[in-house]
Coordinates of N, CA and C in Angstrom, one line a residue:
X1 N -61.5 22.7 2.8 CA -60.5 23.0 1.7 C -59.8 21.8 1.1
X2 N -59.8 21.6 -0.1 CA -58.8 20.8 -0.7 C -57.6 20.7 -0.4
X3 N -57.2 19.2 -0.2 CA -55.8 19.2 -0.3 C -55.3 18.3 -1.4
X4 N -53.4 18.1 -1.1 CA -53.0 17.4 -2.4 C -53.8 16.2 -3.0
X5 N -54.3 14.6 -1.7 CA -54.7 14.0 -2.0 C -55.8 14.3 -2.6
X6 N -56.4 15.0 -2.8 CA -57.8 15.3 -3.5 C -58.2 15.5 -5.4
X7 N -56.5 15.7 -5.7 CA -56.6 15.6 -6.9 C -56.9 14.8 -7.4
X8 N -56.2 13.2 -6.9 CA -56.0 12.0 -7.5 C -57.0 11.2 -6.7
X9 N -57.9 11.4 -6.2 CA -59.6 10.9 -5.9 C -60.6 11.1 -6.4
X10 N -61.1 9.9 -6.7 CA -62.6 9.7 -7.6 C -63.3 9.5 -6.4
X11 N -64.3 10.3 -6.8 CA -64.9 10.2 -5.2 C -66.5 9.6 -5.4
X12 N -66.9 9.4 -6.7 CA -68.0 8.7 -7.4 C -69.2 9.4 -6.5
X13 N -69.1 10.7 -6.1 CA -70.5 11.0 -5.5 C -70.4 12.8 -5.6
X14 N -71.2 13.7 -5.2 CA -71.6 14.9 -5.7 C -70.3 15.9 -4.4
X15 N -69.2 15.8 -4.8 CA -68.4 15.7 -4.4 C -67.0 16.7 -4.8
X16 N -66.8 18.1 -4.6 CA -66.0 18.6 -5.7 C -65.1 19.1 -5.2
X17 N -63.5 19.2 -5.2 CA -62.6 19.7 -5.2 C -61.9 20.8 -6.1
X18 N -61.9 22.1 -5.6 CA -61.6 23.2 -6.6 C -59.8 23.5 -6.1
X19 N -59.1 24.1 -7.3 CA -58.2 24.6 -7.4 C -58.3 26.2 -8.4
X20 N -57.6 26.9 -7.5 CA -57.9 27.8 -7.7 C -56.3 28.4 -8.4
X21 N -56.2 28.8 -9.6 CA -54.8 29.3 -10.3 C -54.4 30.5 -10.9
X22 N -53.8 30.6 -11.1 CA -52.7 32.5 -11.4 C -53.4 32.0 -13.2
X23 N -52.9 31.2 -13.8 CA -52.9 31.3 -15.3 C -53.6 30.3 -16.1
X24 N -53.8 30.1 -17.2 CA -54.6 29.0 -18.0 C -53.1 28.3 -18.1
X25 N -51.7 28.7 -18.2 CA -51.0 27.3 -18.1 C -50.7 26.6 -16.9
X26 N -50.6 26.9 -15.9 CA -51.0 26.8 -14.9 C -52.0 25.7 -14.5
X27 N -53.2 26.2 -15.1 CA -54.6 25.2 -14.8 C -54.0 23.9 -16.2
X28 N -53.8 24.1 -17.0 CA -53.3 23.2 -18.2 C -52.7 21.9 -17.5
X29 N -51.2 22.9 -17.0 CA -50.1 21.5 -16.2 C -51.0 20.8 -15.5
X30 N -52.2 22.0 -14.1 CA -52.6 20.7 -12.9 C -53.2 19.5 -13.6
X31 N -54.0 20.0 -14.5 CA -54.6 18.9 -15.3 C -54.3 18.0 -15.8
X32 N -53.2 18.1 -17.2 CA -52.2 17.1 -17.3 C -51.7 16.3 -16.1
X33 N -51.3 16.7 -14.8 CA -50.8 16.0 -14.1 C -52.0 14.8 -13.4
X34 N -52.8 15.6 -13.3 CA -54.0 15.0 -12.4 C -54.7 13.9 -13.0
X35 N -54.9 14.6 -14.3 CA -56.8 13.7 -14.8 C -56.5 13.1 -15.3
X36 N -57.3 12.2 -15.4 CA -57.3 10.6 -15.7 C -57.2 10.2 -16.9
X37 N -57.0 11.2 -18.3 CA -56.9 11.3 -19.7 C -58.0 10.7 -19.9
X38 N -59.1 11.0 -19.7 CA -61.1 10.6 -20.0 C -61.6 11.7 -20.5
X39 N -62.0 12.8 -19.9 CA -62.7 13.6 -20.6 C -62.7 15.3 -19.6
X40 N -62.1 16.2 -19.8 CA -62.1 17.8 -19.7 C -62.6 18.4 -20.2
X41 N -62.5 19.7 -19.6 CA -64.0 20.8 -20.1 C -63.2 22.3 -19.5
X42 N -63.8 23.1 -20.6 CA -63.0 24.5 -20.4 C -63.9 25.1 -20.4
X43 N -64.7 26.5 -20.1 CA -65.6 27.1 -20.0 C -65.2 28.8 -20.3
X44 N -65.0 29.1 -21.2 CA -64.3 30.9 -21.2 C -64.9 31.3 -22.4
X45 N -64.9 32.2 -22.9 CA -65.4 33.0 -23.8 C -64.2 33.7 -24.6
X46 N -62.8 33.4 -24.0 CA -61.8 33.7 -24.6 C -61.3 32.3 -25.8
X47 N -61.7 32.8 -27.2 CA -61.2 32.0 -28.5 C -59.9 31.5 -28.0
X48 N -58.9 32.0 -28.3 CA -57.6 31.5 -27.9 C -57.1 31.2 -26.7
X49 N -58.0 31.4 -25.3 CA -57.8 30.0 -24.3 C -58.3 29.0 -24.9
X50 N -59.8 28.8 -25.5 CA -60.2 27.5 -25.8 C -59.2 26.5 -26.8
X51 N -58.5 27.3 -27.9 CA -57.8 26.4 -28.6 C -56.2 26.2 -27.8
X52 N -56.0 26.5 -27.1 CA -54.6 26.0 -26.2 C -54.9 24.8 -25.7
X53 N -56.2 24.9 -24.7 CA -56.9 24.3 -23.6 C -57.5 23.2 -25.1
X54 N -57.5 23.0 -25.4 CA -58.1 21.9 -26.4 C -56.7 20.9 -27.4
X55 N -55.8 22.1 -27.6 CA -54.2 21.7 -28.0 C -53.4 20.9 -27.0
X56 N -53.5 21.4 -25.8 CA -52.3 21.0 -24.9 C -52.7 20.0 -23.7
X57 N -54.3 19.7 -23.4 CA -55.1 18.9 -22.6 C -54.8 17.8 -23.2
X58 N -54.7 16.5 -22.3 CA -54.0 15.4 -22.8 C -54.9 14.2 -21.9
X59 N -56.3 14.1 -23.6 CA -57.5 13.9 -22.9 C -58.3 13.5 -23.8
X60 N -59.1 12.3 -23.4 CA -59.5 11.4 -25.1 C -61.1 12.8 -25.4
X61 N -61.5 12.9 -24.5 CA -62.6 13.8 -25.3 C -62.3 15.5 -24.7
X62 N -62.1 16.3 -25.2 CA -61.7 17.6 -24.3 C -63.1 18.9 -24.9
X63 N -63.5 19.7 -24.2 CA -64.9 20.2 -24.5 C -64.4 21.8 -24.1
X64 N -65.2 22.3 -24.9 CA -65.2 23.8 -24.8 C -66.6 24.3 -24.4
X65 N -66.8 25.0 -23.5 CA -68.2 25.0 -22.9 C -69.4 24.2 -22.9
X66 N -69.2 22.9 -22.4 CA -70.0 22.1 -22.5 C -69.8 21.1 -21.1
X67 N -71.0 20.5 -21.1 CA -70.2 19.2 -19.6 C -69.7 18.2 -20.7
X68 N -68.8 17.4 -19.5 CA -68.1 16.2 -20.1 C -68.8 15.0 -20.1
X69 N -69.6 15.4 -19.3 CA -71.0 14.0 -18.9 C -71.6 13.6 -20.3
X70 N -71.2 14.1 -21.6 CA -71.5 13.9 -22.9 C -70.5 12.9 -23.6
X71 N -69.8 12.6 -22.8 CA -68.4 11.5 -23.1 C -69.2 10.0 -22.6
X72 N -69.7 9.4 -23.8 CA -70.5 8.4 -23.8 C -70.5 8.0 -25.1
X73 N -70.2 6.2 -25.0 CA -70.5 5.8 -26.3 C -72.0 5.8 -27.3
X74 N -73.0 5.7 -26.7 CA -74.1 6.3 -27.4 C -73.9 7.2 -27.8
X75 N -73.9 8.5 -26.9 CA -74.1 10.1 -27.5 C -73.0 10.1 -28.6
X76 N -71.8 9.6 -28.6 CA -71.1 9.5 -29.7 C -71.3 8.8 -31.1
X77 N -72.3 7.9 -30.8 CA -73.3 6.9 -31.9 C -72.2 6.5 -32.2
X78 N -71.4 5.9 -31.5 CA -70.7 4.1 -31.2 C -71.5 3.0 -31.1
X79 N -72.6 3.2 -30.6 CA -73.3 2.0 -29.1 C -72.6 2.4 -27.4
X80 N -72.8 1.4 -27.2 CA -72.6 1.1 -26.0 C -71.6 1.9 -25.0
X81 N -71.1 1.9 -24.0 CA -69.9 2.4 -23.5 C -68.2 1.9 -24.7
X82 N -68.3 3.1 -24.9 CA -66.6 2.9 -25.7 C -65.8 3.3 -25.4
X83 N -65.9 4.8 -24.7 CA -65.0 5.3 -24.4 C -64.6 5.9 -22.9
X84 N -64.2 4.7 -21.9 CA -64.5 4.2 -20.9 C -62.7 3.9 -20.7
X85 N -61.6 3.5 -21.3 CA -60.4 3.2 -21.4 C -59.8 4.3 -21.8
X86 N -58.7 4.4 -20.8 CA -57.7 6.1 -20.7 C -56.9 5.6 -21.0
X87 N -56.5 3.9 -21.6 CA -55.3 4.1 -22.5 C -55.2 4.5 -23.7
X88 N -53.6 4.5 -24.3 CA -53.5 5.1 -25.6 C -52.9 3.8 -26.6
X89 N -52.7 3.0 -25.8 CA -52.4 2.1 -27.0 C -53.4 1.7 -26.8
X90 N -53.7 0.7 -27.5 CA -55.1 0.0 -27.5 C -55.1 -1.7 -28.0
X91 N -53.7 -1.8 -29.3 CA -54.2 -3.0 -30.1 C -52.7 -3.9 -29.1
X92 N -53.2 -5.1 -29.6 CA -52.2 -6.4 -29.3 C -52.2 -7.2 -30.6
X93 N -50.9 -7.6 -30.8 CA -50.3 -8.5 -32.0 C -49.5 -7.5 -32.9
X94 N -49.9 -7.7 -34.2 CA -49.2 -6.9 -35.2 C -49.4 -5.5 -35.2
X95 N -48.5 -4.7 -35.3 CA -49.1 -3.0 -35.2 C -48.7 -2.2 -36.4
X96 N -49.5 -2.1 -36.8 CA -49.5 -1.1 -38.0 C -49.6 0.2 -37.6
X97 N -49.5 1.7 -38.8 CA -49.9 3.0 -38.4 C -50.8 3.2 -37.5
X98 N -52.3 2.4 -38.2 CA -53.5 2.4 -37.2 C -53.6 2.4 -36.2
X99 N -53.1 0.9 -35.7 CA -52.7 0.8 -34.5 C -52.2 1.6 -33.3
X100 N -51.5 2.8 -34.2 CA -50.4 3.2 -33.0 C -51.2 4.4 -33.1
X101 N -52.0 5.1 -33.3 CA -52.7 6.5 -33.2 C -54.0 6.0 -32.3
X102 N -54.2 7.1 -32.0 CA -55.4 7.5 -31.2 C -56.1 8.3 -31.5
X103 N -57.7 8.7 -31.3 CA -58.7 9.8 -31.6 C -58.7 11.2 -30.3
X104 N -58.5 11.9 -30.7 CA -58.8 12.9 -29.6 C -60.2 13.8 -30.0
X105 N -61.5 13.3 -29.2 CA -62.2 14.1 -29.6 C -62.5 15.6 -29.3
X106 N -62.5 16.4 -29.7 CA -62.7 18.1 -29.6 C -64.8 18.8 -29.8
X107 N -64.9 19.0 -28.6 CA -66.5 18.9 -28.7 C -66.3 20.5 -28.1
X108 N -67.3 21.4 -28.9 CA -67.4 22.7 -28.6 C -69.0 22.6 -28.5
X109 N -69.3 23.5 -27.1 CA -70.6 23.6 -26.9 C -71.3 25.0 -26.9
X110 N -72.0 25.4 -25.8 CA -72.6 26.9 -26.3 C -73.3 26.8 -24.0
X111 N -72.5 26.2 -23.8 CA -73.4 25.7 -22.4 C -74.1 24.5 -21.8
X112 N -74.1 23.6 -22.5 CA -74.9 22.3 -23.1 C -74.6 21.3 -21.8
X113 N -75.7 21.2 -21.1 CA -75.6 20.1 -19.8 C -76.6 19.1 -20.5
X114 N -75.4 18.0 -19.7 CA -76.8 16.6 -19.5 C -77.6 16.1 -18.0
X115 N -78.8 15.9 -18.5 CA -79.4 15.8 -17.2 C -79.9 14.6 -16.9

């Protein structure tokens, strides 16, 4: 069984800790609290879970039935690894508008694994 420390472990191997919850806000907060602001994934068939769960997830790439394993600077046709940094600011020196925003990507799938 999972315990508390299990939230906040990367455990870099096939490895999975489940929580099991009463409500989608509920599952929303653990997540906010827990993850690493990198990349989430919602899996339901309910329309308006998915747009909450995509609104209130606080997460540079957040997915609606899809894996997150798609959070890659290639597959995004960046290049390379880009999106690898869970921070939100990003620039140093002078800061303009630009500067101070961030991208939140929103990727809806249909079931879509990478292998």
């Amino acid at each position: 069984p999972a315990t508390e420390a299990d939230w906040s472990t990367e455990y870099l191997d096939y490895i999975l800790a489940i929580k099991v919850v009463d409500s989608l806000e509920e599952a929303i907060a653990h997540i906010n609290r827990y993850n690493t602001k990198h990349s989430e994934a919602i899996v339901t068939d309910n329309y308006f879970a998915s747009q909450k769960f995509l609104q209130e997830v606080d997460a540079a790439a957040v997915y609606v039935n899809a894996s997150t394993r798609f959070t890659d600077g290639f597959v995004f046709g960046f290049g390379a690894e880009i999106g690898i940094s869970t921070q939100k600011l990003h620039a140093r020196g002078p800061m303009g508008l630009e500067e101070l925003t961030s991208t939140k990507y929103i990727i809806y799938g249909e079931g879509q694994i990478r292998s």
